[in-house]
PDB file of C-alpha atoms in Angstrom:
ATOM      1  CA  MET A 248      56.064 -44.520  -3.555  1.00 42.00           C
ATOM      2  CA  ARG A 249      55.375 -41.484  -1.406  1.00 38.00           C
ATOM      3  CA  ARG A 250      53.948 -42.402   1.993  1.00 42.00           C
ATOM      4  CA  PRO A 251      50.614 -40.859   2.969  1.00 40.00           C
ATOM      5  CA  LEU A 252      50.970 -37.897   5.301  1.00 39.00           C
ATOM      6  CA  ASP A 253      50.651 -38.875   8.915  1.00 44.00           C
ATOM      7  CA  VAL A 254      48.492 -36.340  10.738  1.00 40.00           C
ATOM      8  CA  GLY A 255      48.420 -38.279  13.973  1.00 44.00           C
ATOM      9  CA  THR A 256      50.110 -37.324  17.201  1.00 44.00           C
ATOM     10  CA  GLY A 257      53.119 -39.438  16.300  1.00 47.00           C
ATOM     11  CA  ASN A 258      54.237 -37.037  13.561  1.00 50.00           C
ATOM     12  CA  LYS A 259      55.241 -33.562  14.702  1.00 48.00           C
ATOM     13  CA  HIS A 260      54.959 -32.012  11.246  1.00 48.00           C
ATOM     14  CA  GLY A 261      51.663 -33.725  10.537  1.00 49.00           C
ATOM     15  CA  THR A 262      50.215 -32.554  13.818  1.00 47.00           C
ATOM     16  CA  THR A 263      51.268 -28.965  13.127  1.00 46.00           C
ATOM     17  CA  LEU A 264      49.721 -29.039   9.665  1.00 42.00           C
ATOM     18  CA  PHE A 265      46.508 -30.542  11.035  1.00 40.00           C
ATOM     19  CA  CYS A 266      46.265 -27.760  13.624  1.00 44.00           C
ATOM     20  CA  LEU A 267      46.861 -25.080  11.012  1.00 42.00           C
ATOM     21  CA  ILE A 268      44.158 -26.543   8.760  1.00 40.00           C
ATOM     22  CA  SER A 269      41.730 -26.743  11.688  1.00 44.00           C
ATOM     23  CA  ILE A 270      42.392 -23.170  12.783  1.00 41.00           C
ATOM     24  CA  SER A 271      42.042 -21.927   9.198  1.00 45.00           C
ATOM     25  CA  PHE A 272      38.721 -23.751   8.850  1.00 42.00           C
ATOM     26  CA  LEU A 273      37.364 -22.384  12.134  1.00 40.00           C
ATOM     27  CA  VAL A 274      38.399 -18.832  11.285  1.00 41.00           C
ATOM     28  CA  SER A 275      36.766 -19.192   7.862  1.00 42.00           C
ATOM     29  CA  VAL A 276      33.527 -20.438   9.424  1.00 40.00           C
ATOM     30  CA  GLU A 277      33.567 -17.604  11.968  1.00 43.00           C
ATOM     31  CA  ILE A 278      34.043 -14.968   9.263  1.00 39.00           C
ATOM     32  CA  GLN A 279      31.295 -16.465   7.116  1.00 41.00           C
ATOM     33  CA  SER A 280      28.911 -16.707  10.064  1.00 39.00           C
ATOM     34  CA  GLN A 281      29.295 -12.966  10.594  1.00 43.00           C
ATOM     35  CA  PHE A 282      29.578 -11.836   6.999  1.00 38.00           C
ATOM     36  CA  ILE A 283      27.016 -13.954   5.118  1.00 36.00           C
ATOM     37  CA  PRO A 284      24.006 -13.028   7.292  1.00 38.00           C
ATOM     38  CA  MET A 285      24.997  -9.403   6.867  1.00 35.00           C
ATOM     39  CA  LEU A 286      24.825  -9.858   3.090  1.00 34.00           C
ATOM     40  CA  ILE A 287      21.417 -11.504   3.380  1.00 35.00           C
ATOM     41  CA  THR A 288      19.743  -9.195   5.907  1.00 40.00           C
ATOM     42  CA  GLN A 289      21.421  -5.855   5.274  1.00 42.00           C
ATOM     43  CA  PRO A 290      18.487  -3.600   4.263  1.00 60.00           C
ATOM     44  CA  ILE A 291      18.630  -1.528   1.113  1.00 80.00           C
ATOM     45  CA  SER A 292      19.265   2.179   1.707  1.00 91.00           C
ATOM     46  CA  PHE A 293      16.620   4.841   1.104  1.00 93.00           C
ATOM     47  CA  HIS A 294      18.915   6.333  -1.550  1.00 93.00           C
ATOM     48  CA  LYS A 295      19.300   3.019  -3.388  1.00 92.00           C
ATOM     49  CA  TRP A 296      15.592   2.200  -3.101  1.00 90.00           C
ATOM     50  CA  MET A 297      14.570   5.515  -4.707  1.00 90.00           C
ATOM     51  CA  THR A 298      17.114   5.014  -7.474  1.00 91.00           C
ATOM     52  CA  ASN A 299      15.665   1.555  -8.163  1.00 87.00           C
ATOM     53  CA  GLU A 300      12.184   3.087  -8.236  1.00 84.00           C
ATOM     54  CA  GLY A 301      13.269   5.412 -11.037  1.00 84.00           C
ATOM     55  CA  TYR A 302      13.524   8.733  -9.208  1.00 86.00           C
ATOM     56  CA  SER A 303      15.912  11.322 -10.654  1.00 89.00           C
ATOM     57  CA  GLU A 304      19.250  12.082  -8.994  1.00 92.00           C
ATOM     58  CA  ASN A 305      18.020  15.514  -7.890  1.00 92.00           C
ATOM     59  CA  THR A 306      14.869  14.059  -6.320  1.00 90.00           C
ATOM     60  CA  VAL A 307      16.863  11.344  -4.557  1.00 92.00           C
ATOM     61  CA  ALA A 308      19.298  13.880  -3.131  1.00 94.00           C
ATOM     62  CA  SER A 309      16.499  16.215  -2.013  1.00 93.00           C
ATOM     63  CA  ARG A 310      14.476  13.455  -0.332  1.00 93.00           C
ATOM     64  CA  VAL A 311      17.500  12.032   1.499  1.00 95.00           C
ATOM     65  CA  SER A 312      18.360  15.524   2.773  1.00 95.00           C
ATOM     66  CA  GLU A 313      14.770  16.146   3.900  1.00 95.00           C
ATOM     67  CA  ILE A 314      14.529  12.821   5.716  1.00 95.00           C
ATOM     68  CA  ASN A 315      17.798  13.545   7.523  1.00 95.00           C
ATOM     69  CA  ARG A 316      16.280  16.825   8.699  1.00 95.00           C
ATOM     70  CA  ILE A 317      13.089  15.070   9.787  1.00 96.00           C
ATOM     71  CA  LYS A 318      15.052  12.410  11.662  1.00 95.00           C
ATOM     72  CA  GLY A 319      16.974  15.169  13.406  1.00 94.00           C
ATOM     73  CA  ALA A 320      13.685  16.512  14.759  1.00 95.00           C
ATOM     74  CA  TYR A 321      12.085  13.086  15.228  1.00 95.00           C
ATOM     75  CA  PRO A 322      14.808  10.581  16.182  1.00 93.00           C
ATOM     76  CA  MET A 323      12.140   7.905  16.866  1.00 92.00           C
ATOM     77  CA  LEU A 324      10.882   8.035  13.262  1.00 93.00           C
ATOM     78  CA  ASP A 325      11.788   4.450  12.292  1.00 92.00           C
ATOM     79  CA  LYS A 326      10.377   3.022  15.506  1.00 90.00           C
ATOM     80  CA  MET A 327       7.102   4.892  15.029  1.00 89.00           C
ATOM     81  CA  ILE A 328       6.733   3.568  11.483  1.00 89.00           C
ATOM     82  CA  GLN A 329       7.494   0.086  12.793  1.00 87.00           C
ATOM     83  CA  ASN A 330       4.880   0.171  15.558  1.00 83.00           C
ATOM     84  CA  GLY A 331       2.182   1.954  13.547  1.00 81.00           C
ATOM     85  CA  THR A 332       2.202   5.306  15.367  1.00 84.00           C
ATOM     86  CA  ILE A 333       3.668   7.325  12.480  1.00 86.00           C
ATOM     87  CA  SER A 334       0.419   9.322  12.198  1.00 83.00           C
ATOM     88  CA  LYS A 335       1.513  11.284  15.263  1.00 86.00           C
ATOM     89  CA  ILE A 336       4.411  12.665  13.221  1.00 91.00           C
ATOM     90  CA  GLU A 337       2.390  12.980   9.992  1.00 88.00           C
ATOM     91  CA  ASP A 338      -0.089  15.227  11.797  1.00 88.00           C
ATOM     92  CA  ASP A 339       2.679  17.750  12.415  1.00 92.00           C
ATOM     93  CA  PHE A 340       3.076  18.209   8.657  1.00 92.00           C
ATOM     94  CA  ILE A 341      -0.578  18.945   7.927  1.00 88.00           C
ATOM     95  CA  TYR A 342      -0.410  22.575   6.887  1.00 89.00           C
ATOM     96  CA  SER A 343      -2.898  24.115   4.462  1.00 88.00           C
ATOM     97  CA  LYS A 344      -2.755  27.229   2.325  1.00 87.00           C
ATOM     98  CA  GLU A 345      -5.428  28.673   4.586  1.00 89.00           C
ATOM     99  CA  ASP A 346      -3.107  28.146   7.572  1.00 90.00           C
ATOM    100  CA  ALA A 347      -0.270  29.855   5.721  1.00 91.00           C
ATOM    101  CA  ASN A 348      -2.453  32.789   4.635  1.00 92.00           C
ATOM    102  CA  ALA A 349      -3.653  33.190   8.222  1.00 93.00           C
ATOM    103  CA  GLY A 350      -0.065  33.443   9.427  1.00 91.00           C
ATOM    104  CA  LYS A 351      -0.191  30.193  11.403  1.00 93.00           C
ATOM    105  CA  GLN A 352       3.006  28.263  11.967  1.00 92.00           C
ATOM    106  CA  PRO A 353       3.269  24.537  11.220  1.00 93.00           C
ATOM    107  CA  LYS A 354       3.282  22.120  14.159  1.00 93.00           C
ATOM    108  CA  HIS A 355       6.737  20.811  13.277  1.00 94.00           C
ATOM    109  CA  ASN A 356       9.798  22.820  14.329  1.00 92.00           C
ATOM    110  CA  ILE A 357      12.036  22.120  11.344  1.00 95.00           C
ATOM    111  CA  PRO A 358      13.504  25.390  10.014  1.00 93.00           C
ATOM    112  CA  ILE A 359      12.400  26.274   6.472  1.00 93.00           C
ATOM    113  CA  SER A 360      14.032  28.964   4.399  1.00 89.00           C
ATOM    114  CA  GLY A 361      11.627  30.472   1.911  1.00 90.00           C
ATOM    115  CA  ASN A 362       7.959  29.595   1.451  1.00 92.00           C
ATOM    116  CA  VAL A 363       6.795  27.755   4.582  1.00 93.00           C
ATOM    117  CA  TYR A 364       3.808  26.138   2.873  1.00 93.00           C
ATOM    118  CA  ASN A 365       5.844  24.712  -0.004  1.00 92.00           C
ATOM    119  CA  GLY A 366       8.643  23.661   2.337  1.00 94.00           C
ATOM    120  CA  THR A 367       6.269  21.806   4.643  1.00 93.00           C
ATOM    121  CA  ALA A 368       4.544  20.144   1.685  1.00 90.00           C
ATOM    122  CA  SER A 369       7.936  18.954   0.432  1.00 91.00           C
ATOM    123  CA  LEU A 370       8.838  17.549   3.870  1.00 93.00           C
ATOM    124  CA  ARG A 371       5.468  15.812   4.031  1.00 90.00           C
ATOM    125  CA  SER A 372       6.063  14.210   0.628  1.00 88.00           C
ATOM    126  CA  ALA A 373       9.494  13.027   1.746  1.00 91.00           C
ATOM    127  CA  LEU A 374       8.009  11.571   4.931  1.00 92.00           C
ATOM    128  CA  ARG A 375       5.366   9.612   3.049  1.00 87.00           C
ATOM    129  CA  LEU A 376       7.905   8.336   0.545  1.00 89.00           C
ATOM    130  CA  TYR A 377      10.227   7.264   3.352  1.00 92.00           C
ATOM    131  CA  THR A 378       7.340   5.536   5.148  1.00 90.00           C
ATOM    132  CA  ARG A 379       6.549   3.626   1.962  1.00 86.00           C
ATOM    133  CA  PHE A 380      10.222   2.670   1.623  1.00 90.00           C
ATOM    134  CA  TYR A 381      10.497   1.567   5.244  1.00 91.00           C
ATOM    135  CA  ARG A 382       7.433  -0.648   5.020  1.00 86.00           C
ATOM    136  CA  SER A 383       8.616  -2.203   1.768  1.00 84.00           C
ATOM    137  CA  VAL A 384      11.915  -3.337   3.307  1.00 87.00           C
ATOM    138  CA  ASN A 385      10.458  -4.123   6.753  1.00 85.00           C
ATOM    139  CA  PRO A 386       7.425  -6.361   6.196  1.00 78.00           C
ATOM    140  CA  SER A 387       6.803  -6.545   9.949  1.00 77.00           C
ATOM    141  CA  ALA A 388       6.081  -2.804  10.122  1.00 79.00           C
ATOM    142  CA  ILE A 389       2.485  -2.168  11.128  1.00 76.00           C
ATOM    143  CA  LYS A 390       0.225  -0.816   8.383  1.00 78.00           C
ATOM    144  CA  THR A 391      -1.783   2.369   8.788  1.00 81.00           C
ATOM    145  CA  PRO A 392      -5.294   1.950  10.264  1.00 84.00           C
ATOM    146  CA  LEU A 393      -6.883   2.772   6.885  1.00 88.00           C
ATOM    147  CA  THR A 394      -4.753   0.168   5.113  1.00 88.00           C
ATOM    148  CA  GLN A 395      -5.659  -2.426   7.734  1.00 87.00           C
ATOM    149  CA  LEU A 396      -9.350  -1.589   7.298  1.00 93.00           C
ATOM    150  CA  LYS A 397      -9.025  -1.816   3.511  1.00 93.00           C
ATOM    151  CA  ASP A 398      -7.458  -5.257   3.817  1.00 91.00           C
ATOM    152  CA  SER A 399     -10.317  -6.394   6.065  1.00 93.00           C
ATOM    153  CA  ILE A 400     -12.993  -5.118   3.674  1.00 94.00           C
ATOM    154  CA  VAL A 401     -11.323  -6.731   0.652  1.00 93.00           C
ATOM    155  CA  SER A 402     -11.089 -10.013   2.550  1.00 93.00           C
ATOM    156  CA  VAL A 403     -14.808  -9.933   3.379  1.00 92.00           C
ATOM    157  CA  ILE A 404     -15.747  -9.182  -0.245  1.00 91.00           C
ATOM    158  CA  ASP A 405     -13.405 -11.847  -1.630  1.00 89.00           C
ATOM    159  CA  SER A 406     -14.898 -14.472   0.660  1.00 87.00           C
ATOM    160  CA  ALA A 407     -18.547 -13.493   0.117  1.00 84.00           C
ATOM    161  CA  ASN A 408     -20.754 -15.854  -1.884  1.00 80.00           C
ATOM    162  CA  ILE A 409     -23.770 -14.067  -3.299  1.00 79.00           C
ATOM    163  CA  THR A 410     -26.572 -16.108  -4.861  1.00 73.00           C
ATOM    164  CA  TYR A 411     -29.417 -14.772  -6.943  1.00 66.00           C
ATOM    165  CA  ASN A 412     -32.269 -15.791  -9.208  1.00 67.00           C
ATOM    166  CA  LYS A 413     -31.684 -14.186 -12.594  1.00 66.00           C
ATOM    167  CA  ALA A 414     -35.360 -14.472 -13.475  1.00 61.00           C
ATOM    168  CA  LEU A 415     -36.219 -12.295 -10.464  1.00 59.00           C
ATOM    169  CA  GLN A 416     -33.053 -10.233 -10.065  1.00 58.00           C
ATOM    170  CA  ASN A 417     -32.022  -9.082 -13.514  1.00 66.00           C
ATOM    171  CA  SER A 418     -30.001  -5.981 -12.603  1.00 74.00           C
ATOM    172  CA  VAL A 419     -26.533  -5.570 -11.066  1.00 79.00           C
ATOM    173  CA  LYS A 420     -28.107  -3.506  -8.313  1.00 82.00           C
ATOM    174  CA  ALA A 421     -30.529  -6.277  -7.351  1.00 81.00           C
ATOM    175  CA  ARG A 422     -28.203  -9.241  -7.571  1.00 79.00           C
ATOM    176  CA  ILE A 423     -24.892  -7.730  -6.374  1.00 86.00           C
ATOM    177  CA  GLN A 424     -25.135  -4.215  -4.980  1.00 89.00           C
ATOM    178  CA  ILE A 425     -27.926  -4.741  -2.449  1.00 90.00           C
ATOM    179  CA  PRO A 426     -26.638  -8.120  -1.164  1.00 90.00           C
ATOM    180  CA  LEU A 427     -23.069  -6.777  -0.899  1.00 92.00           C
ATOM    181  CA  LEU A 428     -24.291  -3.756   1.061  1.00 93.00           C
ATOM    182  CA  SER A 429     -25.980  -6.156   3.490  1.00 93.00           C
ATOM    183  CA  VAL A 430     -22.760  -8.173   3.855  1.00 92.00           C
ATOM    184  CA  LEU A 431     -20.735  -5.020   4.625  1.00 95.00           C
ATOM    185  CA  LYS A 432     -23.258  -3.725   7.168  1.00 95.00           C
ATOM    186  CA  GLN A 433     -23.116  -7.029   8.983  1.00 94.00           C
ATOM    187  CA  ALA A 434     -19.305  -7.284   8.891  1.00 94.00           C
ATOM    188  CA  PHE A 435     -18.617  -3.621   9.764  1.00 95.00           C
ATOM    189  CA  PRO A 436     -21.596  -2.352  11.821  1.00 94.00           C
ATOM    190  CA  ASN A 437     -19.715   0.688  13.150  1.00 94.00           C
ATOM    191  CA  ILE A 438     -19.345   2.168   9.659  1.00 94.00           C
ATOM    192  CA  GLU A 439     -22.186   4.191   8.178  1.00 94.00           C
ATOM    193  CA  TRP A 440     -22.951   2.449   4.862  1.00 95.00           C
ATOM    194  CA  ASP A 441     -25.249   3.629   2.090  1.00 94.00           C
ATOM    195  CA  MET A 442     -25.898   3.007  -1.595  1.00 93.00           C
ATOM    196  CA  GLU A 443     -26.121   5.294  -4.628  1.00 90.00           C
ATOM    197  CA  GLN A 444     -24.921   8.314  -2.665  1.00 88.00           C
ATOM    198  CA  THR A 445     -22.957  11.400  -3.695  1.00 86.00           C
ATOM    199  CA  ILE A 446     -19.737  12.348  -1.938  1.00 85.00           C
ATOM    200  CA  GLN A 447     -20.316  15.249   0.435  1.00 82.00           C
ATOM    201  CA  GLY A 448     -18.809  18.426  -0.960  1.00 75.00           C
ATOM    202  CA  ALA A 449     -18.160  16.908  -4.414  1.00 75.00           C
ATOM    203  CA  SER A 450     -18.374  19.186  -7.441  1.00 74.00           C
ATOM    204  CA  THR A 451     -20.763  16.888  -9.330  1.00 79.00           C
ATOM    205  CA  ASN A 452     -23.721  14.675  -8.456  1.00 82.00           C
ATOM    206  CA  ASP A 453     -22.055  11.424  -9.527  1.00 87.00           C
ATOM    207  CA  ARG A 454     -23.273   8.636  -7.263  1.00 90.00           C
ATOM    208  CA  VAL A 455     -21.093   5.988  -5.650  1.00 92.00           C
ATOM    209  CA  ASP A 456     -22.283   2.371  -5.785  1.00 93.00           C
ATOM    210  CA  ILE A 457     -21.589   1.823  -2.080  1.00 94.00           C
ATOM    211  CA  LEU A 458     -20.355   4.611   0.189  1.00 95.00           C
ATOM    212  CA  GLY A 459     -19.030   4.191   3.703  1.00 95.00           C
ATOM    213  CA  SER A 460     -18.393   7.079   6.069  1.00 93.00           C
ATOM    214  CA  LEU A 461     -15.975   6.962   8.993  1.00 91.00           C
ATOM    215  CA  ASP A 462     -16.051  10.700   9.707  1.00 89.00           C
ATOM    216  CA  GLU A 463     -16.509  13.931   7.775  1.00 85.00           C
ATOM    217  CA  ASN A 464     -12.986  13.662   6.339  1.00 87.00           C
ATOM    218  CA  THR A 465     -12.820   9.916   5.625  1.00 92.00           C
ATOM    219  CA  VAL A 466     -14.869   7.883   3.156  1.00 93.00           C
ATOM    220  CA  ILE A 467     -14.909   4.373   1.742  1.00 95.00           C
ATOM    221  CA  ILE A 468     -15.774   4.223  -1.949  1.00 94.00           C
ATOM    222  CA  ILE A 469     -16.753   0.863  -3.409  1.00 94.00           C
ATOM    223  CA  GLU A 470     -17.524   0.656  -7.112  1.00 94.00           C
ATOM    224  CA  ILE A 471     -18.887  -2.505  -8.728  1.00 92.00           C
ATOM    225  CA  ASP A 472     -17.899  -3.196 -12.319  1.00 88.00           C
ATOM    226  CA  ASN A 473     -17.959  -5.908 -14.911  1.00 85.00           C
ATOM    227  CA  THR A 474     -14.564  -7.401 -15.732  1.00 85.00           C
ATOM    228  CA  ARG A 475     -13.573  -4.425 -17.863  1.00 87.00           C
ATOM    229  CA  ALA A 476     -10.336  -2.490 -17.358  1.00 90.00           C
ATOM    230  CA  ASP A 477     -11.782   0.676 -18.902  1.00 91.00           C
ATOM    231  CA  GLN A 478     -14.702   0.701 -16.440  1.00 90.00           C
ATOM    232  CA  VAL A 479     -12.428   0.121 -13.453  1.00 92.00           C
ATOM    233  CA  THR A 480      -9.979   2.889 -14.368  1.00 92.00           C
ATOM    234  CA  LYS A 481     -12.623   5.472 -15.372  1.00 93.00           C
ATOM    235  CA  LYS A 482     -14.444   5.016 -12.071  1.00 92.00           C
ATOM    236  CA  TYR A 483     -11.234   5.288 -10.058  1.00 93.00           C
ATOM    237  CA  VAL A 484     -10.072   8.500 -11.732  1.00 93.00           C
ATOM    238  CA  SER A 485     -13.434  10.258 -11.443  1.00 90.00           C
ATOM    239  CA  ARG A 486     -14.156   9.250  -7.841  1.00 90.00           C
ATOM    240  CA  GLU A 487     -10.704  10.147  -6.555  1.00 90.00           C
ATOM    241  CA  ALA A 488     -11.043  13.563  -8.182  1.00 89.00           C
ATOM    242  CA  LEU A 489     -14.389  14.092  -6.440  1.00 87.00           C
ATOM    243  CA  ALA A 490     -12.908  13.100  -3.071  1.00 88.00           C
ATOM    244  CA  GLU A 491      -9.619  14.969  -3.367  1.00 85.00           C
ATOM    245  CA  ASP A 492     -10.153  16.715  -0.011  1.00 85.00           C
ATOM    246  CA  LYS A 493     -10.793  13.530   1.973  1.00 88.00           C
ATOM    247  CA  ASN A 494      -9.037  10.440   3.243  1.00 90.00           C
ATOM    248  CA  VAL A 495     -10.194   7.695   0.897  1.00 93.00           C
ATOM    249  CA  ILE A 496     -10.345   3.925   0.897  1.00 94.00           C
ATOM    250  CA  TYR A 497     -11.223   3.072  -2.700  1.00 95.00           C
ATOM    251  CA  ILE A 498     -12.078  -0.524  -3.603  1.00 95.00           C
ATOM    252  CA  SER A 499     -12.812  -1.746  -7.122  1.00 93.00           C
ATOM    253  CA  VAL A 500     -15.080  -4.788  -7.052  1.00 93.00           C
ATOM    254  CA  CYS A 501     -15.355  -6.894 -10.197  1.00 90.00           C
ATOM    255  CA  TYR A 502     -17.785  -9.674 -10.950  1.00 84.00           C
ATOM    256  CA  SER A 503     -17.120 -12.405 -13.491  1.00 73.00           C
ATOM    257  CA  ASN A 504     -17.814 -12.026 -17.188  1.00 61.00           C
ATOM    258  CA  ASN A 505     -19.066 -15.234 -18.779  1.00 60.00           C
ATOM    259  CA  ASN A 506     -18.325 -14.503 -22.420  1.00 57.00           C
ATOM    260  CA  GLN A 507     -15.630 -16.268 -24.404  1.00 49.00           C
ATOM    261  CA  HIS A 508     -13.060 -13.543 -23.667  1.00 51.00           C
ATOM    262  CA  ALA A 509     -13.519 -13.647 -19.866  1.00 62.00           C
ATOM    263  CA  GLY A 510      -9.968 -14.854 -19.217  1.00 70.00           C
ATOM    264  CA  SER A 511      -8.283 -12.125 -21.242  1.00 80.00           C
ATOM    265  CA  PHE A 512     -10.577  -9.476 -19.723  1.00 84.00           C
ATOM    266  CA  ARG A 513      -9.587 -10.556 -16.222  1.00 84.00           C
ATOM    267  CA  THR A 514      -5.894 -10.471 -17.125  1.00 88.00           C
ATOM    268  CA  GLU A 515      -6.268  -6.936 -18.444  1.00 90.00           C
ATOM    269  CA  VAL A 516      -8.116  -5.814 -15.298  1.00 89.00           C
ATOM    270  CA  GLU A 517      -5.347  -7.238 -13.104  1.00 90.00           C
ATOM    271  CA  LYS A 518      -2.775  -5.379 -15.218  1.00 90.00           C
ATOM    272  CA  TYR A 519      -4.578  -2.048 -14.794  1.00 90.00           C
ATOM    273  CA  VAL A 520      -5.168  -2.644 -11.106  1.00 90.00           C
ATOM    274  CA  GLU A 521      -1.384  -2.612 -10.695  1.00 89.00           C
ATOM    275  CA  PHE A 522      -1.222   0.666 -12.629  1.00 89.00           C
ATOM    276  CA  ILE A 523      -3.906   2.148 -10.374  1.00 90.00           C
ATOM    277  CA  LYS A 524      -1.930   1.131  -7.288  1.00 87.00           C
ATOM    278  CA  ARG A 525       1.088   3.051  -8.568  1.00 83.00           C
ATOM    279  CA  VAL A 526      -1.014   6.113  -9.370  1.00 87.00           C
ATOM    280  CA  ASN A 527      -2.614   5.890  -5.936  1.00 86.00           C
ATOM    281  CA  GLU A 528       0.801   5.853  -4.252  1.00 79.00           C
ATOM    282  CA  THR A 529       1.719   8.974  -6.205  1.00 76.00           C
ATOM    283  CA  LEU A 530      -1.449  10.729  -4.987  1.00 79.00           C
ATOM    284  CA  ASN A 531      -0.232  10.266  -1.424  1.00 72.00           C
ATOM    285  CA  TYR A 532       3.079  12.042  -1.941  1.00 64.00           C
ATOM    286  CA  GLY A 533       1.803  15.592  -2.097  1.00 58.00           C
ATOM    287  CA  SER A 534      -1.541  15.186  -0.350  1.00 67.00           C
ATOM    288  CA  VAL A 535      -2.552  16.065   3.172  1.00 73.00           C
ATOM    289  CA  PHE A 536      -5.012  13.170   2.970  1.00 83.00           C
ATOM    290  CA  GLU A 537      -4.349   9.436   2.885  1.00 86.00           C
ATOM    291  CA  LYS A 538      -5.420   7.517  -0.208  1.00 90.00           C
ATOM    292  CA  VAL A 539      -5.701   3.714  -0.008  1.00 91.00           C
ATOM    293  CA  TYR A 540      -6.601   1.452  -2.933  1.00 93.00           C
ATOM    294  CA  GLY A 541      -7.787  -2.133  -3.031  1.00 92.00           C
ATOM    295  CA  HIS A 542      -9.356  -4.552  -5.486  1.00 93.00           C
ATOM    296  CA  ALA A 543     -11.649  -7.529  -4.947  1.00 91.00           C
ATOM    297  CA  TRP A 544     -13.325 -10.232  -6.997  1.00 89.00           C
ATOM    298  CA  ILE A 545     -16.845 -11.085  -5.902  1.00 84.00           C
ATOM    299  CA  LYS A 546     -18.340 -14.524  -6.428  1.00 77.00           C
ATOM    300  CA  ILE A 547     -21.964 -14.581  -7.567  1.00 72.00           C
ATOM    301  CA  CYS A 548     -24.030 -17.613  -8.473  1.00 69.00           C
ATOM    302  CA  ASN A 549     -27.186 -17.809 -10.601  1.00 64.00           C
ATOM    303  CA  LEU A 550     -29.441 -20.279  -8.779  1.00 61.00           C
ATOM    304  CA  THR A 551     -31.541 -20.861 -11.874  1.00 59.00           C
ATOM    305  CA  LYS A 552     -28.542 -22.348 -13.700  1.00 53.00           C
ATOM    306  CA  ASN A 553     -26.356 -23.329 -10.736  1.00 47.00           C
ATOM    307  CA  GLN A 554     -23.328 -21.658 -12.311  1.00 46.00           C
ATOM    308  CA  SER A 555     -21.279 -18.509 -11.821  1.00 44.00           C
ATOM    309  CA  ALA A 556     -22.719 -15.437 -13.512  1.00 43.00           C
TER     310      ALA A 556
END
């Protein structure tokens, strides 16, 4: 019978083998400790992210090239996205057709061969796409002020509990719109809120359910709809078109539908809300103005029946 291997100090060969095994184990642990975290935390590249998002090879190549040029002029780009000061760079790429026709030069100093307006617009699109990418792979990056405000407004609406007496308040305006306006005025007193107002400079007289104004170039549009995907999407498309020359926070607010199909209606709304978010992101790519979208569910209670309405 073969004797068990002696790995104690009394066996020279056993001791040597034990040392070799120990060293091999320690080296293996050291390599893994350096390599495995790198596999876990290594961020995806901008190139790979765009490819995963479905962008064409030509678009990917163009955007990577443009971002490299932007980073050459703004080496602190990533840090400024991280700490929420990216707007200081974005402002340098605001360049209108009126500016171009007047012979003005853009604020940025990146050389452009050919049409300066189109070239600056393309750089601006690349910058916004890169900012979106950076924030998606760096959750700690600070959101834009408008996005932070949108999140706050949605949170207030989601947590609001509005009660009404259906016998006395039989319209959406009476039982939801007016009480919600009061909630928003109380939560955000520094914003100028109004109801049933048109967007300044809009091409039609369509009225917004609740309109908030931060300045002449920035509005908050809140539309209240039943749990119907068609209503939500129609309102979004029309209002964004009317406010194309403004920074916009758009929030769809839905109230519950108590018919037998309420569950399926809500599922469909949630599906189209995701579609709207993707469309909204696309609007930002070529626009001078920032477009932010949010969705909220508002809880309302009919006091006469003590149940959700």
